[in-house]
PDB file of C-alpha atoms in Angstrom:
ATOM      1  CA  UNK R 281     122.224  97.924 114.857  1.00 78.00           C
ATOM      2  CA  UNK R 282     121.637  94.402 114.670  1.00 81.00           C
ATOM      3  CA  UNK R 283     120.673  92.020 117.512  1.00 85.00           C
ATOM      4  CA  UNK R 284     122.501  88.680 117.724  1.00 87.00           C
ATOM      5  CA  UNK R 285     119.421  86.689 118.939  1.00 91.00           C
ATOM      6  CA  UNK R 286     116.876  88.155 116.648  1.00 96.00           C
ATOM      7  CA  UNK R 287     115.714  85.939 113.777  1.00 96.00           C
ATOM      8  CA  UNK R 288     114.813  88.972 111.495  1.00 97.00           C
ATOM      9  CA  UNK R 289     117.806  90.741 111.845  1.00 97.00           C
ATOM     10  CA  UNK R 290     119.498  87.358 110.819  1.00 97.00           C
ATOM     11  CA  UNK R 291     116.757  86.934 107.745  1.00 97.00           C
ATOM     12  CA  UNK R 292     116.968  90.439 106.645  1.00 97.00           C
ATOM     13  CA  UNK R 293     121.035  90.309 106.738  1.00 96.00           C
ATOM     14  CA  UNK R 294     121.091  87.159 104.898  1.00 95.00           C
ATOM     15  CA  UNK R 295     122.340  84.922 107.601  1.00 95.00           C
ATOM     16  CA  UNK R 296     119.793  82.480 107.222  1.00 95.00           C
ATOM     17  CA  UNK R 297     118.503  81.530 103.755  1.00 95.00           C
ATOM     18  CA  UNK R 298     115.427  82.833 102.516  1.00 96.00           C
ATOM     19  CA  UNK R 299     113.507  83.152  99.411  1.00 97.00           C
ATOM     20  CA  UNK R 300     114.283  86.788  98.651  1.00 98.00           C
ATOM     21  CA  UNK R 301     112.433  88.709  96.429  1.00 98.00           C
ATOM     22  CA  UNK R 302     114.278  91.776  96.338  1.00 98.00           C
ATOM     23  CA  UNK R 303     117.156  93.434  98.515  1.00 98.00           C
ATOM     24  CA  UNK R 304     118.528  96.758  98.830  1.00 98.00           C
ATOM     25  CA  UNK R 305     120.879  98.747 101.140  1.00 97.00           C
ATOM     26  CA  UNK R 306     117.984  99.045 103.926  1.00 98.00           C
ATOM     27  CA  UNK R 307     115.595  96.156 103.352  1.00 98.00           C
ATOM     28  CA  UNK R 308     114.884  92.458 102.338  1.00 98.00           C
ATOM     29  CA  UNK R 309     111.877  91.146 101.209  1.00 98.00           C
ATOM     30  CA  UNK R 310     111.580  87.628 101.157  1.00 97.00           C
ATOM     31  CA  UNK R 311     108.500  85.189 100.774  1.00 98.00           C
ATOM     32  CA  UNK R 312     106.846  84.552 104.394  1.00 97.00           C
ATOM     33  CA  UNK R 313     107.742  80.886 105.653  1.00 95.00           C
ATOM     34  CA  UNK R 314     104.243  80.582 106.954  1.00 93.00           C
ATOM     35  CA  UNK R 315     101.901  82.214 104.315  1.00 96.00           C
ATOM     36  CA  UNK R 316      98.385  83.400 104.750  1.00 95.00           C
ATOM     37  CA  UNK R 317      98.164  83.033 101.001  1.00 96.00           C
ATOM     38  CA  UNK R 318     100.217  82.351  97.920  1.00 97.00           C
ATOM     39  CA  UNK R 319     102.949  85.093  97.424  1.00 97.00           C
ATOM     40  CA  UNK R 320     102.439  86.254 100.906  1.00 97.00           C
ATOM     41  CA  UNK R 321     105.706  88.350 101.815  1.00 98.00           C
ATOM     42  CA  UNK R 322     107.435  90.350 104.433  1.00 98.00           C
ATOM     43  CA  UNK R 323     109.504  93.629 104.337  1.00 98.00           C
ATOM     44  CA  UNK R 324     112.033  93.751 106.975  1.00 98.00           C
ATOM     45  CA  UNK R 325     114.541  95.984 107.789  1.00 98.00           C
ATOM     46  CA  UNK R 326     118.231  95.156 107.728  1.00 97.00           C
ATOM     47  CA  UNK R 327     118.822  97.062 110.892  1.00 97.00           C
ATOM     48  CA  UNK R 328     116.814  96.049 114.034  1.00 97.00           C
ATOM     49  CA  UNK R 329     113.528  98.425 114.962  1.00 97.00           C
ATOM     50  CA  UNK R 330     111.246  96.848 117.271  1.00 97.00           C
ATOM     51  CA  UNK R 331     108.269  98.190 115.671  1.00 97.00           C
ATOM     52  CA  UNK R 332     106.927 101.329 113.823  1.00 97.00           C
ATOM     53  CA  UNK R 333     107.007 103.296 116.484  1.00 96.00           C
ATOM     54  CA  UNK R 334     111.111 103.174 116.720  1.00 96.00           C
ATOM     55  CA  UNK R 335     111.339 103.651 112.795  1.00 96.00           C
ATOM     56  CA  UNK R 336     112.762 107.147 111.441  1.00 95.00           C
ATOM     57  CA  UNK R 337     110.058 108.555 109.403  1.00 97.00           C
ATOM     58  CA  UNK R 338     112.373 108.453 106.300  1.00 98.00           C
ATOM     59  CA  UNK R 339     112.761 104.751 106.940  1.00 98.00           C
ATOM     60  CA  UNK R 340     108.867 104.593 107.467  1.00 98.00           C
ATOM     61  CA  UNK R 341     108.364 106.185 104.185  1.00 98.00           C
ATOM     62  CA  UNK R 342     111.013 103.921 102.182  1.00 98.00           C
ATOM     63  CA  UNK R 343     108.806 100.911 103.860  1.00 98.00           C
ATOM     64  CA  UNK R 344     105.736 102.092 102.247  1.00 98.00           C
ATOM     65  CA  UNK R 345     107.419 103.173  98.896  1.00 98.00           C
ATOM     66  CA  UNK R 346     108.759  99.652  98.508  1.00 98.00           C
ATOM     67  CA  UNK R 347     105.755  97.933  99.427  1.00 98.00           C
ATOM     68  CA  UNK R 348     103.758 100.012  96.771  1.00 98.00           C
ATOM     69  CA  UNK R 349     106.493  98.432  94.209  1.00 98.00           C
ATOM     70  CA  UNK R 350     106.236  95.122  95.442  1.00 98.00           C
ATOM     71  CA  UNK R 351     102.661  94.560  95.288  1.00 98.00           C
ATOM     72  CA  UNK R 352     102.324  96.303  91.585  1.00 98.00           C
ATOM     73  CA  UNK R 353     104.537  93.788  90.486  1.00 97.00           C
ATOM     74  CA  UNK R 354     103.321  90.743  92.540  1.00 97.00           C
ATOM     75  CA  UNK R 355     100.155  91.373  91.548  1.00 97.00           C
ATOM     76  CA  UNK R 356     101.166  90.917  88.158  1.00 97.00           C
ATOM     77  CA  UNK R 357     103.060  87.963  88.989  1.00 97.00           C
ATOM     78  CA  UNK R 358     100.536  86.119  91.090  1.00 97.00           C
ATOM     79  CA  UNK R 359      97.493  87.440  89.311  1.00 97.00           C
ATOM     80  CA  UNK R 360      95.775  88.084  92.528  1.00 98.00           C
ATOM     81  CA  UNK R 361      92.627  89.943  92.867  1.00 97.00           C
ATOM     82  CA  UNK R 362      94.091  92.237  95.898  1.00 96.00           C
ATOM     83  CA  UNK R 363      96.467  92.946  98.626  1.00 96.00           C
ATOM     84  CA  UNK R 364      96.345  93.482 102.244  1.00 96.00           C
ATOM     85  CA  UNK R 365      99.156  95.457 103.921  1.00 97.00           C
ATOM     86  CA  UNK R 366      99.296  94.566 107.664  1.00 96.00           C
ATOM     87  CA  UNK R 367     101.911  95.706 110.142  1.00 97.00           C
ATOM     88  CA  UNK R 368     101.468  94.544 113.751  1.00 95.00           C
ATOM     89  CA  UNK R 369     102.758  96.564 116.661  1.00 95.00           C
ATOM     90  CA  UNK R 370     102.832  95.082 120.054  1.00 94.00           C
ATOM     91  CA  UNK R 371     101.804  91.460 121.269  1.00 94.00           C
ATOM     92  CA  UNK R 372      98.083  92.555 121.999  1.00 91.00           C
ATOM     93  CA  UNK R 373      98.125  93.291 118.346  1.00 90.00           C
ATOM     94  CA  UNK R 374      99.494  89.998 117.007  1.00 89.00           C
ATOM     95  CA  UNK R 375     103.130  91.038 116.906  1.00 92.00           C
ATOM     96  CA  UNK R 376     104.959  87.757 117.857  1.00 93.00           C
ATOM     97  CA  UNK R 377     108.254  88.822 116.246  1.00 94.00           C
ATOM     98  CA  UNK R 378     109.309  92.203 117.535  1.00 97.00           C
ATOM     99  CA  UNK R 379     111.861  93.379 114.759  1.00 97.00           C
ATOM    100  CA  UNK R 380     109.815  95.469 112.664  1.00 97.00           C
ATOM    101  CA  UNK R 381     108.152  93.789 109.378  1.00 98.00           C
ATOM    102  CA  UNK R 382     105.298  94.433 106.838  1.00 98.00           C
ATOM    103  CA  UNK R 383     103.273  91.839 105.761  1.00 97.00           C
ATOM    104  CA  UNK R 384     102.242  91.646 102.241  1.00 98.00           C
ATOM    105  CA  UNK R 385      99.386  89.449 101.780  1.00 97.00           C
ATOM    106  CA  UNK R 386      97.924  88.562  98.328  1.00 97.00           C
ATOM    107  CA  UNK R 387      94.269  88.264  97.945  1.00 96.00           C
ATOM    108  CA  UNK R 388      92.186  85.604  96.061  1.00 96.00           C
ATOM    109  CA  UNK R 389      88.319  85.552  95.635  1.00 95.00           C
ATOM    110  CA  UNK R 390      87.260  83.313  98.287  1.00 94.00           C
ATOM    111  CA  UNK R 391      90.648  82.939  99.526  1.00 93.00           C
ATOM    112  CA  UNK R 392      89.583  82.348 103.411  1.00 91.00           C
ATOM    113  CA  UNK R 393      92.088  84.056 104.704  1.00 93.00           C
ATOM    114  CA  UNK R 394      90.809  85.680 108.003  1.00 85.00           C
ATOM    115  CA  UNK R 395      92.174  89.195 108.696  1.00 79.00           C
ATOM    116  CA  UNK R 396      88.498  90.484 110.252  1.00 76.00           C
ATOM    117  CA  UNK R 397      87.653  92.261 113.076  1.00 79.00           C
ATOM    118  CA  UNK R 398      84.407  92.935 114.650  1.00 83.00           C
ATOM    119  CA  UNK R 399      82.918  96.269 113.655  1.00 86.00           C
ATOM    120  CA  UNK R 400      81.855  98.178 116.174  1.00 91.00           C
ATOM    121  CA  UNK R 401      80.073 102.284 116.559  1.00 94.00           C
ATOM    122  CA  UNK R 402      82.014 105.394 117.243  1.00 94.00           C
ATOM    123  CA  UNK R 403      80.238 106.641 119.702  1.00 94.00           C
ATOM    124  CA  UNK R 404      80.020 110.548 120.445  1.00 96.00           C
ATOM    125  CA  UNK R 405      81.783 110.389 123.751  1.00 96.00           C
ATOM    126  CA  UNK R 406      84.791 108.506 122.281  1.00 96.00           C
ATOM    127  CA  UNK R 407      85.085 110.649 119.195  1.00 95.00           C
ATOM    128  CA  UNK R 408      85.072 113.829 121.585  1.00 96.00           C
ATOM    129  CA  UNK R 409      87.744 112.543 123.816  1.00 96.00           C
ATOM    130  CA  UNK R 410      89.897 111.706 121.140  1.00 96.00           C
ATOM    131  CA  UNK R 411      89.227 114.699 119.117  1.00 96.00           C
ATOM    132  CA  UNK R 412      89.954 116.774 122.553  1.00 97.00           C
ATOM    133  CA  UNK R 413      93.778 114.937 122.855  1.00 96.00           C
ATOM    134  CA  UNK R 414      94.946 114.760 119.339  1.00 95.00           C
TER     135      UNK R 414
END
């Protein structure tokens, strides 16, 4: 299913021109219009899923396999030093477009791309709480 007012549905289905790197029956891979670094690309499913939780397991697996293929090729093409794969779910996690997408962000030595977070310590209480509920 596509959603008429979803910008990523339109991008994934070719209704809006993109710099397309790859396309198959399930996904379109495009260069991000607002890249964090040179070569930043997005994997976008052609069907509408608001987030990872809505993807079925098969499609989620295909997305990760496609990411592996794309970053392998793009590392060769771009000569980058590494890659971040970033996928946000929910506004508090940084999701701004509510159509599942996977960022593939090339990393270059000293590129200044800020994808960090403050490291905390796993407390005994948190560990036991989580383990008892999983």
